[in-house]
Coordinates of C-alpha atoms and ligand atoms in Angstrom, one line a residue:
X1 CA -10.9 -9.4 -14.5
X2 CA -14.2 -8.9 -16.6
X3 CA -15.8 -5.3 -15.7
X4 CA -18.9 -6.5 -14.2
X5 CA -16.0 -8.8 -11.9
X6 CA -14.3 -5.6 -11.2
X7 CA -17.5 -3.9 -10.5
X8 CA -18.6 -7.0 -8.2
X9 CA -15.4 -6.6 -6.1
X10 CA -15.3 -3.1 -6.0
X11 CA -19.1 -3.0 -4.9
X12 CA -18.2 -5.9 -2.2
X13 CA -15.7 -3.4 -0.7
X14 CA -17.4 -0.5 -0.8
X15 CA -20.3 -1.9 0.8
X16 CA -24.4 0.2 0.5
X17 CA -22.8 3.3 2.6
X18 CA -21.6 4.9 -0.7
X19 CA -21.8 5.3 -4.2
X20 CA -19.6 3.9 -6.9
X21 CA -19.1 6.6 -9.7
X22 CA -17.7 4.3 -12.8
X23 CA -15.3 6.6 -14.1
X24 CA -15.3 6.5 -18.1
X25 CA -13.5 9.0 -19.3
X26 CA -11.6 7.8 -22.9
X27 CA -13.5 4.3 -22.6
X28 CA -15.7 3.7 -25.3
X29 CA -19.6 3.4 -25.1
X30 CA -19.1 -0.5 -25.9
X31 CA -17.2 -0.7 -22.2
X32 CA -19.5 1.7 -20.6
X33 CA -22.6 -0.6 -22.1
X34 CA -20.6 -3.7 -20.4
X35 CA -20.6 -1.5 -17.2
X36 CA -24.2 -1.1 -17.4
X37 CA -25.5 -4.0 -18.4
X38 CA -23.6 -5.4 -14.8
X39 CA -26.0 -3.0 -13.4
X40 CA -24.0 0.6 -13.0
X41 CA -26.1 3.4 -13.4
X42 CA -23.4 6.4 -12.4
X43 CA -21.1 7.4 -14.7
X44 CA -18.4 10.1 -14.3
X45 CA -16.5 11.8 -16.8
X46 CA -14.4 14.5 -16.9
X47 CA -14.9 16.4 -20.1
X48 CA -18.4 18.1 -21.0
X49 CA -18.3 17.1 -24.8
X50 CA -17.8 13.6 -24.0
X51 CA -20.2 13.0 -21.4
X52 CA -22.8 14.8 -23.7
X53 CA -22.1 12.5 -26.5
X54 CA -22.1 9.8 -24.5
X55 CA -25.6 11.0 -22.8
X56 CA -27.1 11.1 -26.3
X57 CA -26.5 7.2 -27.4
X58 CA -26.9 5.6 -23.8
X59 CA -30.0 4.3 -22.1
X60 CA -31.5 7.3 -20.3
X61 CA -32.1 6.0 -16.8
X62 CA -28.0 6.4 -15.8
X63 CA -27.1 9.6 -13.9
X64 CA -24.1 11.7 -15.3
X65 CA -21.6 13.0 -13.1
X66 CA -18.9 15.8 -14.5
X67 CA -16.2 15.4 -12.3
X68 CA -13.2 17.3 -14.7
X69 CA -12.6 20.7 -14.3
X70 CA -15.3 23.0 -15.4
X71 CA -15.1 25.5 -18.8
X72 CA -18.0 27.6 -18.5
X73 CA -18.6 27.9 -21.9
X74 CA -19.7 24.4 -22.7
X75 CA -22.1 24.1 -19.7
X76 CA -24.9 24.7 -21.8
X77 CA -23.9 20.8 -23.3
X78 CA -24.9 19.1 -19.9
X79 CA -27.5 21.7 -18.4
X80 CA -30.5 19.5 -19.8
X81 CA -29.3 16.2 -18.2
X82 CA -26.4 16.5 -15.6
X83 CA -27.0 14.1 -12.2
X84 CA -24.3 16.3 -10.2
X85 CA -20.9 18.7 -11.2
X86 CA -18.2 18.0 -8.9
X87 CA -15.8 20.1 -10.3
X88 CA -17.1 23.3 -8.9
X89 CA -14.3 25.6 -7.9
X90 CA -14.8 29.3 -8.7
X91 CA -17.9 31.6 -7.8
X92 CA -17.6 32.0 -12.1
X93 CA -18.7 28.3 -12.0
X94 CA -21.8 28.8 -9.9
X95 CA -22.7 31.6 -11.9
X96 CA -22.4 30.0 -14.8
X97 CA -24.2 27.1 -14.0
X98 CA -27.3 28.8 -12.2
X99 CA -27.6 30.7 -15.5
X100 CA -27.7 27.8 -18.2
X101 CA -29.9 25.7 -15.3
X102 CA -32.4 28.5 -15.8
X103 CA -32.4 28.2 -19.5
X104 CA -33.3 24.6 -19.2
X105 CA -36.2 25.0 -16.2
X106 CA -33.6 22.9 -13.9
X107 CA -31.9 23.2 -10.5
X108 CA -28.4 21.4 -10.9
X109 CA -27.1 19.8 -8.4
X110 CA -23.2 20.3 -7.7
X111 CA -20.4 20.1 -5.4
X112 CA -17.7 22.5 -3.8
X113 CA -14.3 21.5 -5.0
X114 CA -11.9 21.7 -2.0
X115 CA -7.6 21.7 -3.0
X116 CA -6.6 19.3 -0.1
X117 CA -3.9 18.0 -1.8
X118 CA 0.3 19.5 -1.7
X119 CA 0.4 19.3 -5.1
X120 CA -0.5 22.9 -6.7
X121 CA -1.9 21.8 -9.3
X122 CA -5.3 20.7 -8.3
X123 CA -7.8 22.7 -8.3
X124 CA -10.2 23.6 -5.7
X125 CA -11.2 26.4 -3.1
X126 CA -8.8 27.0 -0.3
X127 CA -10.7 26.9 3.6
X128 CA -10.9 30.5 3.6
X129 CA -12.4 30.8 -0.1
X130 CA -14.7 28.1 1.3
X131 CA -15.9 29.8 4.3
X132 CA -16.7 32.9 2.0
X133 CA -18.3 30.8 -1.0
X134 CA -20.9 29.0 1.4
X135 CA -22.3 32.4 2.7
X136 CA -22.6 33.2 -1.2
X137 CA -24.9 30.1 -2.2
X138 CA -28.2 32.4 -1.5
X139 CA -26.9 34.2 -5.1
X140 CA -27.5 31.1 -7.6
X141 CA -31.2 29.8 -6.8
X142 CA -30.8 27.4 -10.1
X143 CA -27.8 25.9 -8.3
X144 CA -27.9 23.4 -5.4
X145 CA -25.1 22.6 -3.6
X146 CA -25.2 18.9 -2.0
X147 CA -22.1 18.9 -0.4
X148 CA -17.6 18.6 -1.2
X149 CA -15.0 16.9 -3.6
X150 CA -11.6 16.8 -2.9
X151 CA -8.5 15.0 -4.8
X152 CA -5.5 13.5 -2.2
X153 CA -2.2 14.0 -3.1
X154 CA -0.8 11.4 -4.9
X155 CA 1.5 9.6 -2.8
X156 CA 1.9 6.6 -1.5
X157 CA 2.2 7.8 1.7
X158 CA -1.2 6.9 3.6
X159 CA -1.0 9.0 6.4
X160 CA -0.9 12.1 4.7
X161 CA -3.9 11.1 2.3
X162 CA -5.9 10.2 5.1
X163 CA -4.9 13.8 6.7
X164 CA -6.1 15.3 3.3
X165 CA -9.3 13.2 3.3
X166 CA -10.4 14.2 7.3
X167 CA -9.7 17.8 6.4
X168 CA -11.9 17.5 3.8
X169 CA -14.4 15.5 6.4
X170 CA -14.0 18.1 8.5
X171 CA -15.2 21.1 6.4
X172 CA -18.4 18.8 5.3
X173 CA -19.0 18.4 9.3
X174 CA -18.7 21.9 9.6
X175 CA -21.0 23.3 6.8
X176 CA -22.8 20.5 5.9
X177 CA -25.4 20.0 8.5
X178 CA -26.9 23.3 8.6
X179 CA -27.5 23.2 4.9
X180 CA -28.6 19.2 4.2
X181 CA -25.4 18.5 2.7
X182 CA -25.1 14.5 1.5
X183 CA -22.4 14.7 -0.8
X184 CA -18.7 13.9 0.1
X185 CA -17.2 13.2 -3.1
X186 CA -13.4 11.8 -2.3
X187 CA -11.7 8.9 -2.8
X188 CA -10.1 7.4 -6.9
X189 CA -8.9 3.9 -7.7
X190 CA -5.7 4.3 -5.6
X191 CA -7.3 5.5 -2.5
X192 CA -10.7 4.8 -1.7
X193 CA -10.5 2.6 1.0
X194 CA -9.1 5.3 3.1
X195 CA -11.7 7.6 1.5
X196 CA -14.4 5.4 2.9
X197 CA -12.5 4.9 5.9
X198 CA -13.0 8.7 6.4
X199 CA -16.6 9.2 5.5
X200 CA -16.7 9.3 1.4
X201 CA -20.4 8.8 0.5
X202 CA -19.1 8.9 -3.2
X203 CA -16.2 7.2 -4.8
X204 CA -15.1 8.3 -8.3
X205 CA -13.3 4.7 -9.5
X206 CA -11.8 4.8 -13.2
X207 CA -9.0 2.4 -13.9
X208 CA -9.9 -0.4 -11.3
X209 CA -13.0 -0.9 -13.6
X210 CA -11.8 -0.1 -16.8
X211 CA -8.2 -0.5 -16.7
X212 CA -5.7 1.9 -17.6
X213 CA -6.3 4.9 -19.5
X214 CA -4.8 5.2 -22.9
X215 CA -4.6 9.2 -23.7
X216 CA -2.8 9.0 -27.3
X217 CA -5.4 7.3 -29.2
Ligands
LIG301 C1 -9.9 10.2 -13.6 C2 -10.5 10.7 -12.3 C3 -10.9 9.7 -11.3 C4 -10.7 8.2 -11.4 O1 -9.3 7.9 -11.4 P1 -8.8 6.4 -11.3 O2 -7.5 6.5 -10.7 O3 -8.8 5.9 -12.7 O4 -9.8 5.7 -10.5 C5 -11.5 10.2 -10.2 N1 -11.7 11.5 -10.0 C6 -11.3 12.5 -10.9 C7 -11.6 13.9 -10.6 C8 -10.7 12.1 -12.1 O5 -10.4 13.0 -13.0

């Protein structure tokens, strides 16, 4: 399949409830260009340098989502032009990011990372650290949070990713509303039809667009 087939299907299944993040990460501009002309306009990538680069030589009307893991150093890289950061999982983050959003006379817009998964090592706050971390948010006026992302475990076993993925519905249900939450970042090429299944309004899709990823080169 072509990307703009891929990104037909994919957009047939997922249907106007949610958002299809193109994940690019390693791709070239010349696939991310083929992307876009098919009409994608979110893009997510999962290291700051990259995304910036790739920012710099793309047409400006696509939103950028950073959805790698967050070194608070190279913030200042995506502060200007950012769409959302879904990575967030330490209070340093939020910090971080309220500061350099300051700089630039922005608000960012981000998302609590929750570890749902068995696997240790995804990152993410715990429940606990999230129950504390939501009472903190009043601290970082340059930061708004819209919502949660969450990785599953990867298995093949369904049950226990659709167990990870309510759990992760569940928090959203229970901090969300009070606070205008929209965000519920969750579900990757492998499993986002249980994602959806259990509320996703954001899918983060890499390799059923682009194909596989190719991390020597
Ligand atoms: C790479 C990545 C994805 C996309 O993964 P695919 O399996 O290629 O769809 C989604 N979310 C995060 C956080 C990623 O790093």
């Amino acid at each position: 399949m072509t990307i703009a087939e891929s990104l037909e299907d994919l957009r047939t299944k997922i249907g106007p409830k949610a958002t299809l993040i193109a994940v690019s990460k390693t791709k070239p501009v010349e696939l991310l260009m083929e992307a876009y002309d098919a009409d994608q306009r979110h893009f997510g990538e999962n290291k700051i340098q990259e995304m910036a680069q790739k920012y710099e030589v793309m047409p400006k009307d696509i939103h950028w989502h950073m959805i790698g893991h967050i070194q608070t150093n190279k913030i200042k890289y995506m502060a200007s032009f950012v769409h959302l950061v879904h990575g967030v999982d330490r209070p340093k983050v939020l910090a971080a990011l309220d500061k350099e959003a300051a700089k630039v006379g922005r608000i960012i817009d981000c998302t609590l990372q929750v570890h749902i998964a068995q696997e240790d090592t995804k990152f993410g706050f715990d429940m606990d650290e999230l129950a504390e971390v939501v009472q903190m948010l009043g601290q970082y006026p340059n930061v708004r949070v819209r919502g949660l992302m969450g990785m599953a475990t990867f298995t093949d076993d369904h049950a226990q990713i659709r167990e990870e993925f309510t759990a992760l519905h569940n928090a959203f249900e229970t901090y969300g509303p009070d606070r205008g939450w929209e965000v519920l970042s969750m579900g990757m090429s492998g499993d986002y039809e249980i994602a959806l299944a259990c509320g996703a309004t954001h899918v983060r899709i890499g390799s059923s667009i682009f194909g596989a990823r190719h991390y020597s080169a």
